[in-house]
């Protein structure tokens, strides 16, 4: 299978696995319960994990590669970051949900991340210099942009972090056939982490999002 088809399939598996996990949400008490179920959903679909699944409740999401724990899922943001690997090709996908009812401020923070992510994705096509994507992310995140301690995105391929590089001083140029992840976030120590990430295929005059899943803030009970 070629790279685009494999990652498209991996993206579909990500969405299916997440839908199944959310449907069963009431059965889970800890981050580890969730990651265990989610990983099984990926493997059931004959894929491997692209990297260890991150499930991070509340303040745990401040840690970028949080390892799921047995502590109880708390009210607040709940971050999922995972990826399926199909035929040796990776995908990378994050969604942040809310357990309970978000305050106006929490809804606002989520909306900033979502808008920044959509702003970055909108501009994607071959010929774009990757530092321009970072710039769009910085503008989108506004005063929260300094809280983002990782790159706004990265290439995805045989490795989950592959070429091209996407950061403020990067000068890689996107070309058709590249697959990249776009992942802005807002992180507040001892409080929360919000990240929205999609894997996107670059085309000559545009792009195709390979990880299809709604981005409106979904509240879980
Ligand atoms: N989604 C994991 C990472 O980009 O590091
Ligand atoms: Mn990523």
Short mmCIF file of C-alpha atoms and ligand atoms in Angstrom, two decimals:
data_model
loop_
_atom_site.label_atom_id
_atom_site.label_comp_id
_atom_site.label_asym_id
_atom_site.label_seq_id
_atom_site.Cartn_x
_atom_site.Cartn_y
_atom_site.Cartn_z
CA UNK A 1 0.00 0.00 0.00
CA UNK A 2 1.37 3.48 -0.81
CA UNK A 3 2.02 6.04 1.90
CA UNK A 4 -1.12 8.15 1.35
CA UNK A 5 -3.45 5.12 1.24
CA UNK A 6 -1.84 3.58 4.33
CA UNK A 7 -2.08 6.77 6.39
CA UNK A 8 -5.62 7.40 5.13
CA UNK A 9 -6.51 3.93 6.44
CA UNK A 10 -4.68 4.62 9.72
CA UNK A 11 -6.64 7.87 10.07
CA UNK A 12 -9.92 6.03 9.60
CA UNK A 13 -8.92 3.49 12.24
CA UNK A 14 -8.13 6.35 14.64
CA UNK A 15 -11.62 7.80 14.21
CA UNK A 16 -13.34 4.45 14.58
CA UNK A 17 -11.33 3.60 17.69
CA UNK A 18 -12.16 6.97 19.25
CA UNK A 19 -15.89 6.66 18.47
CA UNK A 20 -15.98 3.24 20.14
CA UNK A 21 -14.07 4.53 23.17
CA UNK A 22 -16.32 7.55 23.65
CA UNK A 23 -19.39 5.34 23.32
CA UNK A 24 -18.12 3.24 26.23
CA UNK A 25 -16.89 6.19 28.28
CA UNK A 26 -19.08 5.44 31.31
CA UNK A 27 -17.29 2.12 31.77
CA UNK A 28 -13.91 3.76 32.42
CA UNK A 29 -12.58 5.10 35.70
CA UNK A 30 -8.91 5.81 34.96
CA UNK A 31 -6.68 7.00 32.13
CA UNK A 32 -5.31 3.47 31.91
CA UNK A 33 -8.82 2.01 31.46
CA UNK A 34 -9.28 4.31 28.47
CA UNK A 35 -5.88 3.68 26.86
CA UNK A 36 -6.28 -0.09 27.31
CA UNK A 37 -9.65 -0.10 25.54
CA UNK A 38 -8.53 2.33 22.82
CA UNK A 39 -5.36 0.36 22.04
CA UNK A 40 -7.44 -2.81 21.70
CA UNK A 41 -9.72 -1.05 19.23
CA UNK A 42 -6.71 -0.16 17.08
CA UNK A 43 -5.25 -3.66 17.22
CA UNK A 44 -8.66 -5.20 16.48
CA UNK A 45 -8.53 -3.31 13.19
CA UNK A 46 -5.21 -4.96 12.33
CA UNK A 47 -3.08 -1.90 12.94
CA UNK A 48 -0.22 -1.27 15.34
CA UNK A 49 0.25 1.74 17.61
CA UNK A 50 2.32 4.53 16.05
CA UNK A 51 3.52 5.50 19.57
CA UNK A 52 2.38 4.91 23.17
CA UNK A 53 -1.16 6.28 23.54
CA UNK A 54 -1.48 9.41 25.67
CA UNK A 55 -4.61 9.83 27.80
CA UNK A 56 -4.30 12.80 30.14
CA UNK A 57 -6.93 14.06 32.57
CA UNK A 58 -6.84 17.67 33.78
CA UNK A 59 -3.41 18.89 34.86
CA UNK A 60 -1.73 15.71 33.59
CA UNK A 61 -2.07 17.09 30.05
CA UNK A 62 0.53 19.77 30.85
CA UNK A 63 3.02 16.92 30.41
CA UNK A 64 3.31 16.47 26.63
CA UNK A 65 3.86 12.72 26.55
CA UNK A 66 1.91 11.77 29.66
CA UNK A 67 1.78 8.05 30.37
CA UNK A 68 -1.76 6.97 31.36
CA UNK A 69 -2.08 6.35 35.11
CA UNK A 70 -4.49 4.53 37.40
CA UNK A 71 -5.64 7.76 38.99
CA UNK A 72 -9.31 8.58 38.63
CA UNK A 73 -10.48 10.67 35.67
CA UNK A 74 -11.36 14.11 36.98
CA UNK A 75 -13.81 16.77 35.91
CA UNK A 76 -12.17 19.01 33.34
CA UNK A 77 -10.36 18.61 30.03
CA UNK A 78 -9.41 15.10 28.97
CA UNK A 79 -6.80 14.79 26.24
CA UNK A 80 -6.41 11.86 23.84
CA UNK A 81 -3.30 11.67 21.62
CA UNK A 82 -2.68 8.48 19.71
CA UNK A 83 -2.04 7.03 16.30
CA UNK A 84 -2.44 3.86 14.31
CA UNK A 85 0.39 2.46 12.21
CA UNK A 86 -0.69 0.69 9.02
CA UNK A 87 1.91 -1.14 6.93
CA UNK A 88 4.73 0.73 8.63
CA UNK A 89 3.15 4.18 8.07
CA UNK A 90 2.18 6.31 11.07
CA UNK A 91 -0.69 8.67 11.83
CA UNK A 92 -0.98 11.16 14.66
CA UNK A 93 -4.26 12.40 16.11
CA UNK A 94 -5.40 14.35 19.19
CA UNK A 95 -8.74 15.42 20.50
CA UNK A 96 -9.59 17.06 23.83
CA UNK A 97 -12.95 16.44 25.49
CA UNK A 98 -14.49 17.89 28.64
CA UNK A 99 -15.68 15.76 31.54
CA UNK A 100 -18.59 17.57 33.19
CA UNK A 101 -19.72 21.05 32.21
CA UNK A 102 -17.12 23.61 31.07
CA UNK A 103 -17.11 27.21 32.29
CA UNK A 104 -17.28 30.11 29.85
CA UNK A 105 -13.50 30.56 30.18
CA UNK A 106 -12.83 26.88 29.47
CA UNK A 107 -15.03 27.01 26.37
CA UNK A 108 -13.12 30.10 25.27
CA UNK A 109 -9.72 28.41 25.67
CA UNK A 110 -10.91 25.42 23.66
CA UNK A 111 -12.23 27.67 20.92
CA UNK A 112 -8.86 29.45 20.63
CA UNK A 113 -7.06 26.14 20.03
CA UNK A 114 -9.68 25.00 17.55
CA UNK A 115 -9.61 28.25 15.60
CA UNK A 116 -5.79 28.26 15.53
CA UNK A 117 -5.72 24.69 14.27
CA UNK A 118 -8.29 25.40 11.57
CA UNK A 119 -6.37 28.51 10.56
CA UNK A 120 -3.18 26.46 10.06
CA UNK A 121 -4.94 23.68 8.18
CA UNK A 122 -6.76 26.08 5.86
CA UNK A 123 -3.48 27.32 4.37
CA UNK A 124 -2.00 23.90 3.59
CA UNK A 125 -0.99 23.14 0.00
CA UNK A 126 2.22 22.46 -1.88
CA UNK A 127 4.66 25.37 -2.04
CA UNK A 128 3.98 26.71 1.48
CA UNK A 129 7.11 27.44 3.55
CA UNK A 130 6.60 25.62 6.84
CA UNK A 131 7.57 28.60 9.04
CA UNK A 132 4.41 30.28 7.72
CA UNK A 133 2.35 27.55 9.35
CA UNK A 134 4.04 28.28 12.66
CA UNK A 135 3.29 31.97 12.16
CA UNK A 136 -0.41 31.26 11.59
CA UNK A 137 -0.42 29.17 14.77
CA UNK A 138 1.19 31.94 16.82
CA UNK A 139 -1.38 34.45 15.58
CA UNK A 140 -4.21 32.00 16.22
CA UNK A 141 -3.14 31.22 19.79
CA UNK A 142 -2.55 34.91 20.53
CA UNK A 143 -1.50 35.56 24.13
CA UNK A 144 -1.51 31.81 24.82
CA UNK A 145 1.09 31.09 22.12
CA UNK A 146 4.02 31.09 24.64
CA UNK A 147 2.33 28.19 26.47
CA UNK A 148 2.95 25.96 23.42
CA UNK A 149 6.21 24.23 24.26
CA UNK A 150 6.31 21.99 21.20
CA UNK A 151 6.30 22.66 17.47
CA UNK A 152 2.98 23.57 15.88
CA UNK A 153 3.38 20.48 13.70
CA UNK A 154 5.69 17.95 12.10
CA UNK A 155 5.95 15.60 9.18
CA UNK A 156 4.51 12.09 9.58
CA UNK A 157 5.79 9.04 7.74
CA UNK A 158 7.61 5.85 8.64
CA UNK A 159 8.33 7.66 11.89
CA UNK A 160 5.68 9.62 13.75
CA UNK A 161 8.01 12.64 13.75
CA UNK A 162 9.40 12.79 10.26
CA UNK A 163 10.25 15.43 7.66
CA UNK A 164 9.33 18.20 6.94
CA UNK A 165 10.15 20.31 10.00
CA UNK A 166 7.48 22.84 11.02
CA UNK A 167 8.60 25.56 13.44
CA UNK A 168 9.36 29.27 13.50
CA UNK A 169 12.71 29.17 11.69
CA UNK A 170 12.10 26.11 9.52
CA UNK A 171 12.51 26.68 5.79
CA UNK A 172 11.18 23.39 4.44
CA UNK A 173 8.68 23.74 1.60
CA UNK A 174 5.58 21.55 1.51
CA UNK A 175 5.24 19.35 -1.54
CA UNK A 176 2.39 17.20 -2.84
CA UNK A 177 2.47 13.82 -1.14
CA UNK A 178 3.87 15.12 2.15
CA UNK A 179 1.89 14.09 5.21
CA UNK A 180 2.04 16.38 8.22
CA UNK A 181 0.43 16.73 11.65
CA UNK A 182 -0.87 20.11 12.86
CA UNK A 183 -1.18 20.29 16.66
CA UNK A 184 -1.59 23.64 18.38
CA UNK A 185 -2.35 23.60 22.08
CA UNK A 186 -2.72 25.65 25.23
CA UNK A 187 -1.02 24.40 28.39
CA UNK A 188 -1.46 25.79 31.91
CA UNK A 189 0.67 24.23 34.64
CA UNK A 190 -1.25 22.46 37.44
CA UNK A 191 -4.46 23.03 35.51
CA UNK A 192 -4.90 21.81 31.99
CA UNK A 193 -3.72 20.96 28.53
CA UNK A 194 -5.78 21.32 25.37
CA UNK A 195 -4.48 19.98 22.05
CA UNK A 196 -6.22 19.36 18.74
CA UNK A 197 -4.24 17.46 16.13
CA UNK A 198 -4.92 16.14 12.68
CA UNK A 199 -2.83 14.30 10.14
CA UNK A 200 -3.10 15.98 6.75
CA UNK A 201 -2.05 14.96 3.21
CA UNK A 202 -0.60 17.81 1.15
CA UNK A 203 -1.83 18.12 -2.43
CA UNK A 204 -0.81 20.36 -5.32
CA UNK A 205 -3.57 22.89 -4.77
CA UNK A 206 -4.82 22.00 -1.33
CA UNK A 207 -4.91 19.21 1.22
CA UNK A 208 -6.92 16.29 2.58
CA UNK A 209 -7.47 15.81 6.31
CA UNK A 210 -6.87 12.10 7.00
CA UNK A 211 -8.11 12.04 10.61
CA UNK A 212 -11.77 12.90 10.39
CA UNK A 213 -13.50 13.55 13.68
CA UNK A 214 -15.60 16.51 14.90
CA UNK A 215 -13.81 19.38 16.60
CA UNK A 216 -16.65 20.93 18.53
CA UNK A 217 -16.13 20.58 22.26
CA UNK A 218 -17.75 17.31 23.29
CA UNK A 219 -18.74 16.99 26.95
CA UNK A 220 -18.59 13.56 28.55
CA UNK A 221 -20.38 12.56 31.70
N1 LIG B 1 1.39 12.99 19.13
C1 LIG B 1 2.63 12.79 19.77
C2 LIG B 1 3.65 13.73 19.34
O1 LIG B 1 3.52 14.43 18.35
O2 LIG B 1 4.70 13.79 19.98
MN1 LIG B 2 2.08 15.03 16.92
#
